[in-house]
Coordinates of C-alpha atoms in Angstrom, one line a residue:
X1 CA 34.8 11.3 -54.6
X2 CA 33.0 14.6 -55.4
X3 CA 29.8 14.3 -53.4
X4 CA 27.7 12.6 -56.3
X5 CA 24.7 10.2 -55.0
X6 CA 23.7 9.0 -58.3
X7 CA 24.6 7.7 -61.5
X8 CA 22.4 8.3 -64.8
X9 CA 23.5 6.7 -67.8
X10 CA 22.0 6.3 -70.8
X11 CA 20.2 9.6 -70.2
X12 CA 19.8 12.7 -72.3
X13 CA 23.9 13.6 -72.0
X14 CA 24.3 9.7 -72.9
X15 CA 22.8 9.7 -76.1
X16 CA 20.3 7.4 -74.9
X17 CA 18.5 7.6 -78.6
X18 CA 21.6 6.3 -80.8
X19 CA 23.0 3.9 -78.1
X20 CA 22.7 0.1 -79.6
X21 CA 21.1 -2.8 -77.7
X22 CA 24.3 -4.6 -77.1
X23 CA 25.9 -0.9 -75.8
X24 CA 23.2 -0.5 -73.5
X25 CA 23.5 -4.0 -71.7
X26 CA 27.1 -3.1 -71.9
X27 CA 27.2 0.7 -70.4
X28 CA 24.4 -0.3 -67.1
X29 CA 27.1 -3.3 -66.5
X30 CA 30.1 -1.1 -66.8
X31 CA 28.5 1.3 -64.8
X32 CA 27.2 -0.6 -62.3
X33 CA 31.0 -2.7 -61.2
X34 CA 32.3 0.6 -61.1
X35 CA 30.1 2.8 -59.3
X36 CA 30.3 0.5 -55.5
X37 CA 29.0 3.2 -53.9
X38 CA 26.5 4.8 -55.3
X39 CA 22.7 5.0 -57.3
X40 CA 22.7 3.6 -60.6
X41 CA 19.9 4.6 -62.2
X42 CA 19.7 3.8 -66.4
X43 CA 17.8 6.6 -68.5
X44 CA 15.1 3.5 -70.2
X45 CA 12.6 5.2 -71.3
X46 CA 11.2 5.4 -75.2
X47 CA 8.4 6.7 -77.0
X48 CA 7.5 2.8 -77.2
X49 CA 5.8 1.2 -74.2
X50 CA 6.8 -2.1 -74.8
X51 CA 10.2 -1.0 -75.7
X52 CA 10.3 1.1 -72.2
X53 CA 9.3 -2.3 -70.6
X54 CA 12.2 -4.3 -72.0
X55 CA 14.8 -1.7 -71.3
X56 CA 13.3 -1.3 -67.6
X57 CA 13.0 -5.1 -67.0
X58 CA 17.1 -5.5 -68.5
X59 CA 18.2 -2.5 -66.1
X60 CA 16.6 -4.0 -63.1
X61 CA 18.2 -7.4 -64.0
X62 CA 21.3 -6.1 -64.1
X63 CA 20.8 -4.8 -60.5
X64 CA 20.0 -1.3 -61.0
X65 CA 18.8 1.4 -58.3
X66 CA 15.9 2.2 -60.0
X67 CA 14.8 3.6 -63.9
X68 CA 14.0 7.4 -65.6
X69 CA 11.9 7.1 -67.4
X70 CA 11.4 10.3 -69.9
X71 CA 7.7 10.8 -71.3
X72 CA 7.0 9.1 -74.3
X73 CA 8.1 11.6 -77.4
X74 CA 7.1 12.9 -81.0
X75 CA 3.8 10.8 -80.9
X76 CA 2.2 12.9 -78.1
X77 CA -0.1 10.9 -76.4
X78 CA -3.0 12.5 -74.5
X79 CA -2.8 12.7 -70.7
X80 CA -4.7 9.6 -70.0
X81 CA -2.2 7.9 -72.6
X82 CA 0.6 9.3 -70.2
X83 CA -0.8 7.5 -67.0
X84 CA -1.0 4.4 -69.1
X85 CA 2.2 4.3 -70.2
X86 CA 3.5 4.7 -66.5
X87 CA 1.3 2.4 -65.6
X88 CA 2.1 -0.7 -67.8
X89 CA 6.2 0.3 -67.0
X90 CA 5.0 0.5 -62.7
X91 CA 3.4 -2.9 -63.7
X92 CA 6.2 -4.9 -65.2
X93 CA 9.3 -4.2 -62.4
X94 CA 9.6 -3.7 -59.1
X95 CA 12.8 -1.4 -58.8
X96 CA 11.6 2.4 -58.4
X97 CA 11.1 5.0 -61.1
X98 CA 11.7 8.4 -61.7
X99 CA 9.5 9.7 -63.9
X100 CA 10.8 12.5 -66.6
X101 CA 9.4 15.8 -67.8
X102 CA 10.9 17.4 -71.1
X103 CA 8.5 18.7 -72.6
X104 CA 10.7 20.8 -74.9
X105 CA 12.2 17.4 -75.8
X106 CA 9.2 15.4 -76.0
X107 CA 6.5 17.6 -77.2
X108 CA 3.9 16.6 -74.8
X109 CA 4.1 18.3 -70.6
X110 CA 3.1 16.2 -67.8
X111 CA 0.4 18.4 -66.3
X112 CA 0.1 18.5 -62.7
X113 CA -3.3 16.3 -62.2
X114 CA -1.7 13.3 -63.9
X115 CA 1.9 13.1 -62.2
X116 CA -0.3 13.2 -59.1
X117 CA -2.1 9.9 -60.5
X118 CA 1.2 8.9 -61.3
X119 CA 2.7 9.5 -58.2
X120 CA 0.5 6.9 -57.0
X121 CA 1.8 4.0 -58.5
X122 CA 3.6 1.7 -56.2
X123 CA 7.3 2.3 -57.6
X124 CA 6.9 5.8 -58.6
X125 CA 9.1 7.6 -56.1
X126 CA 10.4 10.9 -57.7
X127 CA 10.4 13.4 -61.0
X128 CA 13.0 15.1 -63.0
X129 CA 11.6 18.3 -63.8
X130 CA 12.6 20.1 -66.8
X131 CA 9.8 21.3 -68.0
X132 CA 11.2 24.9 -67.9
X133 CA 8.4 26.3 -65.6
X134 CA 9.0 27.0 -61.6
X135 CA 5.0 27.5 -61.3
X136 CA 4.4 24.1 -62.1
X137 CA 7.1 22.4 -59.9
X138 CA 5.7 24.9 -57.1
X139 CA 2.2 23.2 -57.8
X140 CA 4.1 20.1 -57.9
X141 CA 5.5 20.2 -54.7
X142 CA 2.4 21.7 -52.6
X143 CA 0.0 19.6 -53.6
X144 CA 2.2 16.4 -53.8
X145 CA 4.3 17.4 -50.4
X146 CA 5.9 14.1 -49.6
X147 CA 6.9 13.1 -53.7
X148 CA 10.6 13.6 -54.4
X149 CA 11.4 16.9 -56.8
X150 CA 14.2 17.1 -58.6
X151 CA 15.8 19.4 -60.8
X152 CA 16.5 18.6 -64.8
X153 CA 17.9 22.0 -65.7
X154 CA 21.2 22.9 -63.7
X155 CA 20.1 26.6 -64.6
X156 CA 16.9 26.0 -61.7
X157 CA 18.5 23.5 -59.1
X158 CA 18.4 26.6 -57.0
X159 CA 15.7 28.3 -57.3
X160 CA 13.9 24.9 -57.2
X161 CA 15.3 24.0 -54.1
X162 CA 14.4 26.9 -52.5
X163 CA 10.7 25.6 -52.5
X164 CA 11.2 22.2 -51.6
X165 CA 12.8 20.3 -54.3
X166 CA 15.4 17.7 -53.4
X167 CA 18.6 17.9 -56.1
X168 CA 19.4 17.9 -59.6
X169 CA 20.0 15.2 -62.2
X170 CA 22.9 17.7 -64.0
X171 CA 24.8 17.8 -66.8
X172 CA 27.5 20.3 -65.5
X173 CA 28.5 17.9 -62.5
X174 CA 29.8 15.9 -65.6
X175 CA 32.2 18.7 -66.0
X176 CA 32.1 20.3 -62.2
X177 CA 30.7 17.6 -59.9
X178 CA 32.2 18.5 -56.9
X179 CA 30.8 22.6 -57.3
X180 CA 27.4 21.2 -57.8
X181 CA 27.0 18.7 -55.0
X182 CA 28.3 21.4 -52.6
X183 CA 25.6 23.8 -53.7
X184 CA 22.8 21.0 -53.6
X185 CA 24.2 20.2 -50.0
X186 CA 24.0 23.5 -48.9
X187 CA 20.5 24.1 -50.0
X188 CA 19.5 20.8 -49.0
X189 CA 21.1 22.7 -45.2
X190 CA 19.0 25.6 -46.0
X191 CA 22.5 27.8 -45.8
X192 CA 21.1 29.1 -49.2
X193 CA 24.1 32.3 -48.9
X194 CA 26.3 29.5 -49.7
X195 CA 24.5 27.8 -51.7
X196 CA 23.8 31.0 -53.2
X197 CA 27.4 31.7 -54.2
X198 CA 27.9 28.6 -55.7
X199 CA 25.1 28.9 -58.1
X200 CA 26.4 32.5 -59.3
X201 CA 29.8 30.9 -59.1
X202 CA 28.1 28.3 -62.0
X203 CA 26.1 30.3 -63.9
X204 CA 28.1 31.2 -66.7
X205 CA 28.9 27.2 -67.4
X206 CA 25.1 26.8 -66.7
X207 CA 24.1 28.7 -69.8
X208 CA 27.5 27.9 -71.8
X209 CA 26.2 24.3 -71.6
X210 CA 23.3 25.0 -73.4
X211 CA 24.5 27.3 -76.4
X212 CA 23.7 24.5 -78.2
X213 CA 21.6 21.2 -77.9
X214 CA 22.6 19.0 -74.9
X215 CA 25.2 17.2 -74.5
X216 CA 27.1 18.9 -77.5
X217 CA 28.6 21.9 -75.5
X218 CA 29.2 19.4 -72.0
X219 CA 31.0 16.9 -74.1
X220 CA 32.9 19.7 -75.8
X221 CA 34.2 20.7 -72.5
X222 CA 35.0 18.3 -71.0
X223 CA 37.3 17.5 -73.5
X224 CA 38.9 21.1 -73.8
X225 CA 39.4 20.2 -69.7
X226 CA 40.7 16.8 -70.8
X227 CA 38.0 14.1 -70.1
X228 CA 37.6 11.3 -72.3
X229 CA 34.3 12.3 -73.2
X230 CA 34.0 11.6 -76.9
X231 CA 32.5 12.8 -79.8
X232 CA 28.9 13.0 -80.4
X233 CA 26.8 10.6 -82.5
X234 CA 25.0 12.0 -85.3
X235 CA 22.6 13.9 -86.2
X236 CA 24.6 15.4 -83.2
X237 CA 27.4 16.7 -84.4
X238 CA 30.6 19.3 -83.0
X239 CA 30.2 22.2 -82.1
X240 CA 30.0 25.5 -84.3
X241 CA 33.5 27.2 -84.0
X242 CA 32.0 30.4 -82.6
X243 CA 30.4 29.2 -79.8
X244 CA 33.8 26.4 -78.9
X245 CA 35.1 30.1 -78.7
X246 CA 32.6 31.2 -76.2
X247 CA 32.6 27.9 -74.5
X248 CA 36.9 28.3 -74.3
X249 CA 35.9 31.7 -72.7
X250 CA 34.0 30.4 -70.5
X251 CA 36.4 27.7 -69.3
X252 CA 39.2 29.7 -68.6
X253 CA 37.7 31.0 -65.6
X254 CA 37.0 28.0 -64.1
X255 CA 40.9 26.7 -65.1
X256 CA 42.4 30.1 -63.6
X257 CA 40.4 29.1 -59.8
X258 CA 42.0 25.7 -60.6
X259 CA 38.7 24.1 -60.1
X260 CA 39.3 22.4 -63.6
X261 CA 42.5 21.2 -65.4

């Protein structure tokens, strides 16, 4: 109802890494009867090819959109070992993937020369780019013009977009979904004034969702706003008590335009 194309569960913000097998064949079915109208696209990938494999070939049965699939992390393959691992995943399903750079989560960046091999592959159609650096997503996008950018850091949808990337995979439109799809659609317009506002209008929840590890402060408050968003799983835990201040702070501005309850 907000503007929102695309669904992601089971993603970084889902807790994909403490999520049971029998939860995860539960959450892409609940997800999928209820979302009619829009992308469902499961977060499947593991630091464990044939683990990705399984998960991928289980979302696609359940009839989803398509997969993300995050690099493989804390045994850092090589660059080659990257391809691979895409590879064998492109191999085994014929929905489309969207390949995942975190490299502050998974140890290992995708450099440049292999998500252009990647790109290749037959359902390789787009990349979540968090890798924290606009120079690479600029190389990204000029020297693989027709592949499908997308943001994975609310903080750069923006600035991203404003070179040719295409959207944002976002944990604040958990919290603010209608705010963020109006400021991708603008960009996506090139009436970047507006979009412009927006983003400043977001910034503060931008960085107040990341005073701690993701999704922590996002599940923290979307609760304060009164969304049934639950507590985290350890080893995530709440939230220190000085920065639920900070994130209360923060909310209150957003509750006195009445964008939130």
């Amino acid at each position: 109802e907000n503007g929102v194309r695309g669904l992601v569960p089971l993603g970084t913000t889902g807790e994909s890494p403490t999520i049971s097998e029998d939860e995860r064949k539960r959450i892409i079915e609940t997800v999928i009867s209820e979302a009619k109208k829009v992308l469902v696209i499961p977060g499947t990938g593991t630091n464990s090819t044939e683990k990705t494999i399984k998960h991928s070939k289980q979302a696609e049965e359940l009839g989803a959109s398509a997969v993300l699939i995050v690099s493989p992390y804390y045994n850092k393959p090589t660059q080659e070992g990257l391809y691979k691992h895409f590879k064998a995943v492109n191999d085994a399903i014929s929905i489309p993937i969207i390949v995942y750079n975190i490299q502050g989560r998974t140890g290992v960046n995708i450099e440049t020369p292999t998500l252009a091999r990647i790109a290749q592959l037959e359902n390789v159609v787009a990349v979540k780019e968090a890798s924290g650096s606009i120079a690479q997503m600029m190389d990204v996008i000029d020297q693989l013009p027709e592949f499908t950018v997308l943001s994975g850091d609310d903080n750069m949808t923006l600035p991203l977009m404003a070179v040719g990337g295409r959207g944002v995979i976002s944990v604040v439109s958990n919290l603010l979904p209608r705010l963020v799809s109006e400021m991708v659609q603008f960009a996506l317009q090139a009436d970047f004034d507006s979009a412009r506002e927006l983003h400043y209008k977001l910034m503060p929840i931008f960085k107040g969702a990341f005073i701690e590890t993701n999704p922590i402060p996002i599940k923290t408050a979307m609760r304060m706003s009164g969304m049934p968003a639950g507590h985290c799983r350890l080893p995530l835990c709440d939230m220190q008590p000085q920065n639920e201040e900070k994130l209360k702070a923060i909310l209150k501005n957003y509750q006195q335009l009445k964008i939130i309850a």
